[in-house]
Short mmCIF file of C-alpha atoms and ligand atoms in Angstrom, two decimals:
data_model
loop_
_atom_site.label_atom_id
_atom_site.label_comp_id
_atom_site.label_asym_id
_atom_site.label_seq_id
_atom_site.Cartn_x
_atom_site.Cartn_y
_atom_site.Cartn_z
CA MET H 253 -0.90 -17.69 -19.39
CA ALA H 254 1.65 -15.61 -17.55
CA THR H 255 5.93 -15.84 -17.69
CA ILE H 256 6.96 -16.09 -14.16
CA VAL H 257 10.16 -15.53 -13.09
CA VAL H 258 11.98 -17.54 -10.64
CA GLY H 259 14.93 -16.14 -8.09
CA VAL H 260 17.09 -18.28 -6.72
CA THR H 261 18.73 -17.34 -3.99
CA GLY H 262 21.72 -19.22 -2.01
CA GLY H 263 20.14 -21.10 1.35
CA VAL H 264 19.85 -24.73 1.83
CA ALA H 265 15.83 -24.48 1.34
CA ALA H 266 16.83 -24.01 -2.85
CA PHE H 267 15.79 -27.19 -2.60
CA LYS H 268 12.62 -26.35 -2.56
CA ALA H 269 12.65 -23.71 -5.17
CA PRO H 270 11.93 -25.96 -8.16
CA ILE H 271 8.73 -28.06 -6.11
CA VAL H 272 7.68 -23.42 -6.45
CA VAL H 273 8.39 -24.38 -10.61
CA ARG H 274 6.24 -27.24 -10.94
CA GLU H 275 3.27 -25.77 -9.96
CA CYS H 276 3.62 -22.21 -11.05
CA GLN H 277 4.07 -25.06 -14.64
CA ARG H 278 1.19 -26.69 -13.42
CA ALA H 279 -0.71 -23.91 -13.76
CA GLY H 280 -0.05 -23.87 -16.44
CA HIS H 281 2.94 -20.05 -16.39
CA ASP H 282 5.62 -20.01 -18.04
CA VAL H 283 8.53 -20.18 -16.06
CA TYR H 284 12.01 -18.36 -16.12
CA VAL H 285 14.50 -19.56 -13.31
CA ALA H 286 17.63 -16.45 -13.00
CA ALA H 287 20.08 -17.98 -10.02
CA THR H 288 22.63 -15.94 -7.88
CA ARG H 289 26.22 -17.59 -7.61
CA ALA H 290 25.46 -19.31 -4.47
CA SER H 291 22.62 -20.94 -5.26
CA LEU H 292 24.60 -22.99 -7.68
CA ASP H 293 25.96 -24.57 -5.29
CA PHE H 294 22.43 -26.33 -3.45
CA VAL H 295 20.09 -26.35 -7.18
CA GLY H 296 22.54 -26.40 -10.39
CA ARG H 297 22.57 -25.22 -13.65
CA SER H 298 21.86 -28.72 -15.08
CA THR H 299 18.26 -29.20 -12.40
CA TRP H 300 17.23 -25.53 -13.37
CA GLU H 301 17.77 -26.24 -17.59
CA GLY H 302 16.00 -30.02 -16.75
CA ILE H 303 12.44 -27.99 -14.89
CA THR H 304 12.35 -25.41 -17.40
CA SER H 305 13.57 -26.92 -20.42
CA ARG H 306 15.50 -23.53 -20.96
CA PRO H 307 18.84 -21.82 -19.65
CA VAL H 308 19.59 -20.53 -16.31
CA ALA H 309 19.93 -17.18 -15.98
CA VAL H 310 23.12 -16.45 -13.63
CA ASP H 311 24.84 -13.93 -15.61
CA ILE H 312 24.98 -10.33 -16.10
CA ALA H 313 26.81 -10.18 -18.68
CA GLY H 314 24.91 -10.93 -21.63
CA GLU H 315 26.39 -11.71 -25.22
CA GLY H 316 26.11 -7.65 -25.67
CA ARG H 317 22.24 -7.26 -25.89
CA ALA H 318 19.80 -5.78 -23.50
CA GLU H 319 19.43 -9.26 -21.90
CA HIS H 320 20.51 -8.29 -17.94
CA VAL H 321 16.52 -6.65 -17.90
CA GLU H 322 15.04 -8.85 -20.63
CA LEU H 323 13.37 -10.53 -17.97
CA ALA H 324 12.05 -7.85 -15.87
CA ARG H 325 10.79 -7.02 -18.82
CA VAL H 326 8.95 -10.55 -19.95
CA ALA H 327 7.98 -10.92 -15.87
CA ASP H 328 4.69 -11.05 -14.85
CA LEU H 329 5.33 -12.32 -12.07
CA ILE H 330 8.23 -12.56 -9.89
CA ILE H 331 8.75 -15.33 -7.15
CA VAL H 332 12.16 -15.39 -5.11
CA VAL H 333 12.99 -18.80 -2.78
CA PRO H 334 14.60 -18.83 -1.47
CA ALA H 335 15.37 -15.57 -0.10
CA THR H 336 18.07 -14.93 2.85
CA ALA H 337 18.77 -12.61 5.08
CA HIS H 338 21.65 -11.18 2.68
CA SER H 339 19.82 -11.21 -0.42
CA LEU H 340 17.64 -9.24 1.67
CA ALA H 341 19.43 -7.04 2.49
CA ARG H 342 20.46 -6.56 -1.06
CA LEU H 343 16.21 -5.85 -2.40
CA ALA H 344 16.31 -4.09 0.50
CA ALA H 345 19.30 -1.54 -0.63
CA GLY H 346 18.19 -1.93 -4.57
CA PHE H 347 21.52 -3.81 -5.21
CA ALA H 348 22.07 -5.35 -8.71
CA ASP H 349 25.13 -7.04 -9.58
CA ASP H 350 23.45 -10.66 -9.83
CA MET H 351 20.49 -11.84 -11.78
CA VAL H 352 17.85 -11.74 -8.78
CA SER H 353 18.25 -8.42 -7.69
CA LEU H 354 18.90 -6.94 -11.14
CA THR H 355 15.46 -8.53 -12.31
CA VAL H 356 13.65 -7.19 -9.10
CA LEU H 357 15.06 -3.51 -9.47
CA ALA H 358 14.19 -3.59 -13.65
CA SER H 359 10.76 -5.17 -13.17
CA ASP H 360 7.43 -3.25 -12.30
CA ALA H 361 5.64 -7.34 -11.68
CA PRO H 362 4.29 -7.95 -8.95
CA VAL H 363 7.33 -9.44 -6.53
CA VAL H 364 6.58 -12.20 -4.45
CA VAL H 365 9.95 -13.18 -1.41
CA ALA H 366 10.32 -16.49 0.42
CA PRO H 367 12.89 -15.87 3.59
CA ALA H 368 14.83 -18.85 4.80
CA MET H 369 17.11 -18.36 7.16
CA HIS H 370 18.58 -19.42 10.87
CA SER H 371 16.21 -17.51 13.78
CA ASN H 372 18.51 -15.52 15.00
CA MET H 373 18.78 -13.74 11.47
CA TRP H 374 15.16 -13.22 10.82
CA LEU H 375 14.39 -11.60 14.07
CA ALA H 376 17.81 -9.47 13.71
CA PRO H 377 17.14 -5.42 13.73
CA ALA H 378 18.38 -4.85 10.53
CA THR H 379 16.48 -8.33 8.70
CA GLN H 380 13.37 -7.17 10.64
CA ALA H 381 14.26 -3.66 8.74
CA ASN H 382 14.48 -4.44 5.20
CA VAL H 383 11.28 -6.60 5.35
CA LYS H 384 9.59 -3.30 7.01
CA THR H 385 11.60 -1.34 3.67
CA LEU H 386 10.73 -4.41 1.22
CA ARG H 387 6.85 -4.69 2.51
CA GLU H 388 5.75 -1.05 2.38
CA ARG H 389 7.69 -1.25 -1.31
CA GLY H 390 4.71 -3.46 -1.81
CA VAL H 391 6.91 -6.67 -2.18
CA HIS H 392 5.08 -9.62 -0.35
CA VAL H 393 6.86 -11.03 2.08
CA ILE H 394 5.85 -15.00 2.96
CA ASP H 395 6.05 -15.13 6.54
CA PRO H 396 8.69 -17.98 7.39
CA ALA H 397 7.18 -20.73 9.28
CA SER H 398 8.31 -22.22 13.40
CA GLY H 399 9.44 -25.67 12.95
CA ALA H 400 13.42 -27.50 12.29
CA LEU H 401 15.51 -25.45 10.90
CA GLY H 402 19.64 -26.71 9.13
CA SER H 403 21.78 -25.77 11.61
CA GLY H 404 20.05 -28.02 13.20
CA ASP H 405 18.45 -25.52 16.19
CA SER H 406 14.32 -25.21 15.31
CA GLY H 407 12.16 -22.33 15.17
CA VAL H 408 10.94 -19.13 12.94
CA GLY H 409 13.30 -18.80 9.63
CA ARG H 410 11.85 -22.25 8.00
CA LEU H 411 10.76 -21.40 4.31
CA PRO H 412 6.78 -22.33 3.72
CA GLU H 413 5.69 -25.03 1.99
CA PRO H 414 6.90 -24.20 -1.87
CA GLU H 415 3.26 -26.03 -2.71
CA GLU H 416 1.92 -23.16 -0.58
CA ILE H 417 5.39 -20.49 -1.62
CA ALA H 418 3.18 -21.15 -4.94
CA ARG H 419 -0.43 -20.55 -4.13
CA VAL H 420 0.61 -17.30 -2.32
CA ALA H 421 2.56 -15.62 -5.47
CA LEU H 422 -0.50 -17.34 -7.71
CA GLU H 423 -2.92 -15.54 -5.78
CA LEU H 424 -1.08 -12.42 -5.81
CA LEU H 425 -0.67 -12.81 -9.70
CA ASP H 426 -4.31 -13.27 -10.18
CA SER H 427 -5.93 -10.29 -7.88
CA HIS H 428 -2.50 -8.18 -9.90
CA ASN H 429 -4.33 -9.00 -12.98
CA GLN H 430 -7.55 -8.31 -12.11
CA SER H 431 -7.08 -4.73 -10.36
CA LEU H 432 -5.22 -4.57 -13.93
CA GLN H 433 -7.91 -1.83 -16.58
CA ALA H 434 -10.87 -2.27 -14.07
CA LEU H 435 -10.79 1.52 -13.37
CA ALA H 436 -10.67 2.38 -16.76
CA GLY H 437 -13.02 4.71 -17.65
CA ARG H 438 -13.67 5.93 -14.47
CA THR H 439 -12.96 9.45 -12.58
CA VAL H 440 -12.21 9.21 -9.21
CA VAL H 441 -10.73 12.31 -6.59
CA VAL H 442 -8.91 11.25 -3.51
CA THR H 443 -8.66 13.89 -0.54
CA ALA H 444 -5.70 12.77 1.36
CA GLY H 445 -3.03 14.99 4.21
CA GLY H 446 -4.49 16.79 7.38
CA THR H 447 -5.54 19.56 7.09
CA ARG H 448 -4.46 22.88 8.52
CA GLU H 449 -6.43 25.46 10.17
CA PRO H 450 -3.94 29.19 10.67
CA ILE H 451 -4.54 30.28 13.45
CA ASP H 452 -2.62 33.56 12.49
CA PRO H 453 0.28 33.87 9.33
CA VAL H 454 2.66 31.31 10.97
CA ARG H 455 0.54 28.94 13.62
CA PHE H 456 -2.23 26.20 12.69
CA LEU H 457 -4.39 24.21 13.96
CA GLY H 458 -2.94 20.83 12.39
CA ASN H 459 -2.74 16.67 12.70
CA GLN H 460 -0.61 13.62 12.10
CA SER H 461 -1.36 11.95 8.85
CA SER H 462 1.01 12.27 6.45
CA GLY H 463 -1.31 11.40 3.54
CA ARG H 464 0.87 8.28 2.46
CA GLN H 465 -2.70 6.32 2.44
CA GLY H 466 -4.43 8.34 0.05
CA LEU H 467 -1.49 8.57 -2.12
CA ALA H 468 -1.10 4.82 -1.90
CA ILE H 469 -5.07 4.39 -2.71
CA ALA H 470 -4.60 7.49 -5.37
CA SER H 471 -1.75 5.39 -7.62
CA ALA H 472 -3.46 2.17 -7.16
CA ALA H 473 -6.45 3.55 -8.59
CA ALA H 474 -3.98 5.09 -11.60
CA ARG H 475 -2.70 1.90 -12.02
CA ALA H 476 -5.97 0.30 -12.28
CA GLY H 477 -7.10 2.75 -15.44
CA ALA H 478 -8.63 5.82 -13.16
CA SER H 479 -8.49 9.35 -14.09
CA VAL H 480 -7.02 10.36 -11.38
CA ARG H 481 -6.96 13.42 -9.15
CA VAL H 482 -6.13 14.46 -5.69
CA ILE H 483 -7.04 16.79 -3.36
CA ALA H 484 -3.50 16.79 -1.04
CA ALA H 485 -4.04 18.87 2.21
CA ASN H 486 0.32 19.69 3.38
CA ILE H 487 1.90 16.45 1.84
CA GLU H 488 5.79 16.79 1.05
CA SER H 489 6.32 17.60 -2.24
CA ALA H 490 8.55 13.83 -2.79
CA LEU H 491 5.41 11.99 -1.84
CA LEU H 492 3.06 13.78 -4.25
CA GLU H 493 5.70 14.25 -6.67
CA ALA H 494 5.92 10.13 -6.92
CA LEU H 495 2.91 9.53 -7.78
CA PRO H 496 2.02 7.56 -11.04
CA THR H 497 2.58 10.05 -14.07
CA GLY H 498 -1.43 11.52 -14.99
CA VAL H 499 -2.47 11.61 -11.64
CA GLN H 500 -3.80 15.32 -11.15
CA VAL H 501 -2.80 17.43 -7.42
CA THR H 502 -4.49 20.60 -6.03
CA ARG H 503 -2.71 21.70 -2.82
CA VAL H 504 -4.95 22.58 -0.27
CA GLY H 505 -4.39 23.48 3.56
CA SER H 506 -7.07 23.96 5.36
CA ALA H 507 -10.48 22.64 4.93
CA LEU H 508 -12.90 24.88 4.25
CA GLN H 509 -9.64 24.83 1.28
CA MET H 510 -10.44 21.29 1.12
CA ARG H 511 -13.95 21.76 0.22
CA GLU H 512 -13.68 24.52 -2.16
CA ALA H 513 -11.53 22.56 -4.36
CA LEU H 514 -13.56 19.26 -3.64
CA ILE H 515 -16.07 20.84 -5.10
CA ASP H 516 -15.01 21.69 -8.24
CA GLN H 517 -14.03 18.27 -9.12
CA VAL H 518 -16.22 15.85 -7.83
CA ALA H 519 -19.11 16.82 -9.47
CA ASP H 520 -18.28 14.35 -12.90
CA ALA H 521 -16.58 11.97 -10.73
CA ASP H 522 -18.30 8.44 -10.61
CA ALA H 523 -15.92 7.75 -6.57
CA LEU H 524 -15.22 10.29 -3.57
CA VAL H 525 -12.35 7.95 -1.65
CA MET H 526 -12.26 10.49 1.93
CA THR H 527 -8.62 9.09 3.28
CA ALA H 528 -7.98 13.31 4.52
CA ALA H 529 -8.09 13.23 8.00
CA VAL H 530 -9.80 16.77 8.49
CA ALA H 531 -10.00 19.40 10.77
CA ASP H 532 -13.76 19.47 12.62
CA PHE H 533 -12.67 23.20 14.33
CA ARG H 534 -11.13 26.61 13.23
CA PRO H 535 -10.36 28.96 14.29
CA GLU H 536 -13.19 31.59 14.90
CA ALA H 537 -10.41 33.90 13.39
CA THR H 538 -7.48 33.92 11.90
CA SER H 539 -5.07 36.94 13.34
CA GLU H 540 -2.90 38.43 9.63
CA SER H 541 0.24 39.55 11.66
CA LYS H 542 1.87 36.96 14.42
CA MET H 543 -0.17 37.54 18.06
CA LYS H 544 2.94 37.99 20.14
CA LYS H 545 2.83 37.29 23.86
CA ASP H 546 1.69 40.17 26.23
CA PRO H 547 5.01 40.64 28.63
CA SER H 548 3.26 42.04 31.36
CA THR H 549 0.95 39.47 32.53
CA GLU H 550 1.53 34.97 32.31
CA ASP H 551 -2.33 34.81 31.21
CA ALA H 552 -2.61 32.40 27.86
CA PRO H 553 -4.82 33.66 25.06
CA THR H 554 -7.63 32.24 23.54
CA ILE H 555 -8.83 30.67 20.85
CA ARG H 556 -12.49 29.74 20.04
CA LEU H 557 -13.01 27.58 17.56
CA VAL H 558 -15.72 27.01 14.87
CA ARG H 559 -16.81 23.45 13.59
CA ASN H 560 -16.20 23.56 10.91
CA PRO H 561 -18.85 21.90 7.49
CA ASP H 562 -18.73 18.09 7.50
CA ILE H 563 -17.40 17.76 3.78
CA LEU H 564 -17.71 14.29 2.98
CA ALA H 565 -21.37 14.18 4.84
CA GLU H 566 -22.94 17.40 2.27
CA VAL H 567 -20.76 16.23 -0.38
CA ALA H 568 -22.86 12.69 0.41
CA HIS H 569 -26.18 14.19 0.74
CA GLY H 570 -25.78 16.54 -2.41
CA ASP H 571 -26.67 17.02 -5.09
CA GLN H 572 -23.63 16.17 -6.74
CA ARG H 573 -22.74 13.04 -4.87
CA PRO H 574 -21.12 10.66 -6.74
CA PRO H 575 -22.22 6.91 -7.57
CA LEU H 576 -19.18 5.83 -4.89
CA VAL H 577 -18.24 7.81 -2.00
CA VAL H 578 -15.91 6.33 0.30
CA GLY H 579 -15.77 8.03 3.86
CA PHE H 580 -12.20 7.05 7.01
CA ALA H 581 -12.31 7.09 10.01
CA ALA H 582 -9.01 6.91 12.25
CA GLU H 583 -9.87 5.47 15.28
CA THR H 584 -8.44 3.63 18.52
CA GLY H 585 -9.93 1.23 20.90
CA THR H 586 -10.78 -1.37 21.71
CA ASP H 587 -11.59 -3.81 18.42
CA GLU H 588 -15.44 -4.08 19.81
CA GLU H 589 -14.97 -0.32 19.89
CA ILE H 590 -13.23 0.57 17.22
CA LEU H 591 -17.10 -1.47 15.35
CA ALA H 592 -19.29 0.42 17.03
CA TYR H 593 -17.52 4.68 16.16
CA GLY H 594 -17.43 2.84 12.54
CA ALA H 595 -20.77 1.58 12.22
CA ASP H 596 -22.31 5.18 13.50
CA LYS H 597 -20.02 7.19 10.93
CA ALA H 598 -20.78 5.41 8.18
CA ALA H 599 -24.44 5.67 9.33
CA ARG H 600 -24.62 9.19 9.53
CA LYS H 601 -22.20 10.36 6.84
CA GLY H 602 -24.44 8.82 4.10
CA ALA H 603 -20.38 7.47 2.64
CA ASP H 604 -21.15 3.84 1.27
CA PHE H 605 -18.40 2.60 2.72
CA ILE H 606 -16.33 3.80 5.86
CA CYS H 607 -12.57 2.06 5.37
CA LEU H 608 -12.88 2.17 9.86
CA ASN H 609 -8.52 2.37 10.46
CA ARG H 610 -7.12 1.86 13.80
CA VAL H 611 -5.19 4.27 15.13
CA GLY H 612 -2.10 3.34 17.95
CA GLU H 613 1.23 2.21 18.97
CA SER H 614 0.97 -0.55 16.22
CA VAL H 615 -0.57 0.87 13.65
CA GLY H 616 -2.12 3.79 11.59
CA PHE H 617 -0.32 7.15 11.18
CA GLY H 618 3.03 7.42 9.20
CA ASP H 619 4.37 4.65 7.65
CA VAL H 620 3.72 1.98 9.57
CA PRO H 621 0.97 -1.05 7.98
CA ASN H 622 -2.20 -0.50 8.59
CA ASP H 623 -5.73 -3.07 8.95
CA ILE H 624 -8.84 -1.64 7.59
CA ARG H 625 -12.37 -3.00 7.37
CA LEU H 626 -14.73 -1.54 5.09
CA LEU H 627 -18.43 -0.90 6.81
CA ASP H 628 -21.04 -1.39 4.27
CA ALA H 629 -23.20 1.53 4.70
CA SER H 630 -25.27 0.06 7.55
CA GLY H 631 -22.25 -0.79 9.19
CA HIS H 632 -21.38 -4.71 8.46
CA ILE H 633 -18.08 -5.17 7.36
CA ALA H 634 -17.43 -6.11 3.58
CA GLY H 635 -13.85 -6.31 3.72
CA ARG H 636 -10.50 -6.42 5.59
CA TYR H 637 -7.29 -5.69 4.32
CA VAL H 638 -4.54 -5.74 6.00
CA GLY H 639 -0.50 -5.54 5.21
CA SER H 640 1.47 -2.41 4.05
CA LYS H 641 -0.48 0.75 3.21
CA ASP H 642 0.09 -0.41 -0.95
CA GLU H 643 -1.70 -4.32 -0.16
CA VAL H 644 -4.33 -2.59 1.66
CA ALA H 645 -5.11 0.44 -1.34
CA ALA H 646 -4.74 -2.76 -4.50
CA GLY H 647 -7.94 -4.16 -2.25
CA LEU H 648 -10.35 -1.20 -1.92
CA VAL H 649 -9.21 -0.21 -5.40
CA GLY H 650 -10.12 -4.00 -6.36
CA HIS H 651 -13.45 -3.47 -4.11
CA MET H 652 -14.33 0.05 -5.69
CA ALA H 653 -13.93 -1.51 -9.63
CA SER H 654 -16.66 -4.51 -8.46
CA PHE H 655 -18.94 -1.90 -6.83
CA LEU H 656 -18.90 0.28 -9.38
CA ASP H 657 -19.16 -2.59 -12.60
CA ASN H 658 -22.19 -4.24 -9.69
CA LEU H 659 -23.88 -0.73 -11.16
CA LYS H 660 -26.48 0.45 -13.34
CA ARG H 661 -25.04 2.66 -15.92
N1 LIG Z 13 -14.43 14.63 7.32
C1 LIG Z 13 -15.33 15.69 6.60
N2 LIG Z 13 -15.13 16.90 6.79
C2 LIG Z 13 -14.87 17.33 8.68
C3 LIG Z 13 -14.14 15.87 9.34
C4 LIG Z 13 -14.45 14.43 8.74
O1 LIG Z 13 -15.16 15.50 5.29
N3 LIG Z 13 -14.80 18.38 8.90
C5 LIG Z 13 -14.07 13.78 6.60
C6 LIG Z 13 -13.05 12.81 6.73
O2 LIG Z 13 -12.53 12.59 5.84
C7 LIG Z 13 -13.18 11.13 6.93
C8 LIG Z 13 -14.48 11.84 7.19
O3 LIG Z 13 -15.10 12.02 7.75
O4 LIG Z 13 -13.64 10.39 5.37
C9 LIG Z 13 -14.25 10.45 9.02
O5 LIG Z 13 -13.76 11.66 10.11
P1 LIG Z 13 -13.63 11.68 11.16
O6 LIG Z 13 -13.05 13.43 12.18
O7 LIG Z 13 -13.22 10.75 11.66
O8 LIG Z 13 -15.05 12.10 11.75
P2 LIG Z 13 -15.64 12.53 12.49
O9 LIG Z 13 -17.08 13.05 12.18
O10 LIG Z 13 -14.80 13.97 12.90
O11 LIG Z 13 -15.68 11.80 13.94
P3 LIG Z 13 -15.20 12.20 15.49
O12 LIG Z 13 -16.27 12.86 16.07
O13 LIG Z 13 -14.18 10.89 15.99
O14 LIG Z 13 -13.55 12.99 14.91
#
């Protein structure tokens, strides 16, 4: 039995929230309701108190106790239903002056948000930006349904059926519970970021990898109880500082430095996740001083490149191979093309899995959502994870845990 907090904000769809509460209770969970003042105009205190047999939390100022964060502390799951455009903005901005936003802010439980509003408000750039922010932080925002709206118009913005909201939320609770401690006792090495191959002291050949996906995997693995080592190539310090305490970070610059750090750290690991974008080539020679233009000519210099070692293939085929090796492949092209590239890479690299990541305008590098297919060594799809980098990371870590559990110890 889990403790679920249902947060109700002030929209006309609030009348469906009691059904979400009932569904959670029917699944055997203990439910508390936190309501904004505005929501009480739609569903009153006596309804909530009747359904939950306990007071509804509305006032932040308690009776001198730390009760304002009490719900956040006991919550195993928070469901905000309905979430108005206004409350999405408040959640995204981190407000804490009503019981719903305060509880979300103060809790580390998974959060499911079910927005309901007029189509124009849902589609407004401000709302979409707030939804994006929340999703990037790992909040599960359920897309509203289309149909008749409270205003009499019709379009996207309707609250999905409350039974469906409860189902999605309880599924999330299940997978969250499964992931807790799923990697306890394991050591996971994650490479992340993009290597920089020096041309001279100020110039390099680099790539656009932010390192966010790798760090999300490292965080998810740490949350699942693993001891985690990150080999970080050129990742912003702020992102590294946000890693859970205990995650060990080694900073590297180039592919050769990454290889050296990895060889050092992978020998006693249970799993390697190679998310780093490693340059395939490096300048044959690095100039010790800054290269200057020759003013007497329009000619451009030629930089000769040499191949970098394929670190993933080397580890996967070497004596120090951890029991689980996961590679990444960022590809562009049609679905068919990227699946073929991925299958080829899975076979060539000797990894147990390749995470096939489509990159392009709408998914991939930077802070945009991912769509990752997990290909096994023979190129078959073993899983698919779509969503924020945190959601993708949680899916992958779950898969890694069951793979390791299924190996003979
Ligand atoms: N990789 C590596 N060492 C390299 C290049 C890549 O370890 N020198 C790893 C990456 O970290 C990633 C996987 O190999 O996990 C696939 O990287 P990718 O660049 O897509 O593969 P390549 O073999 O370089 O293929 P492509 O020709 O598509 O660049």
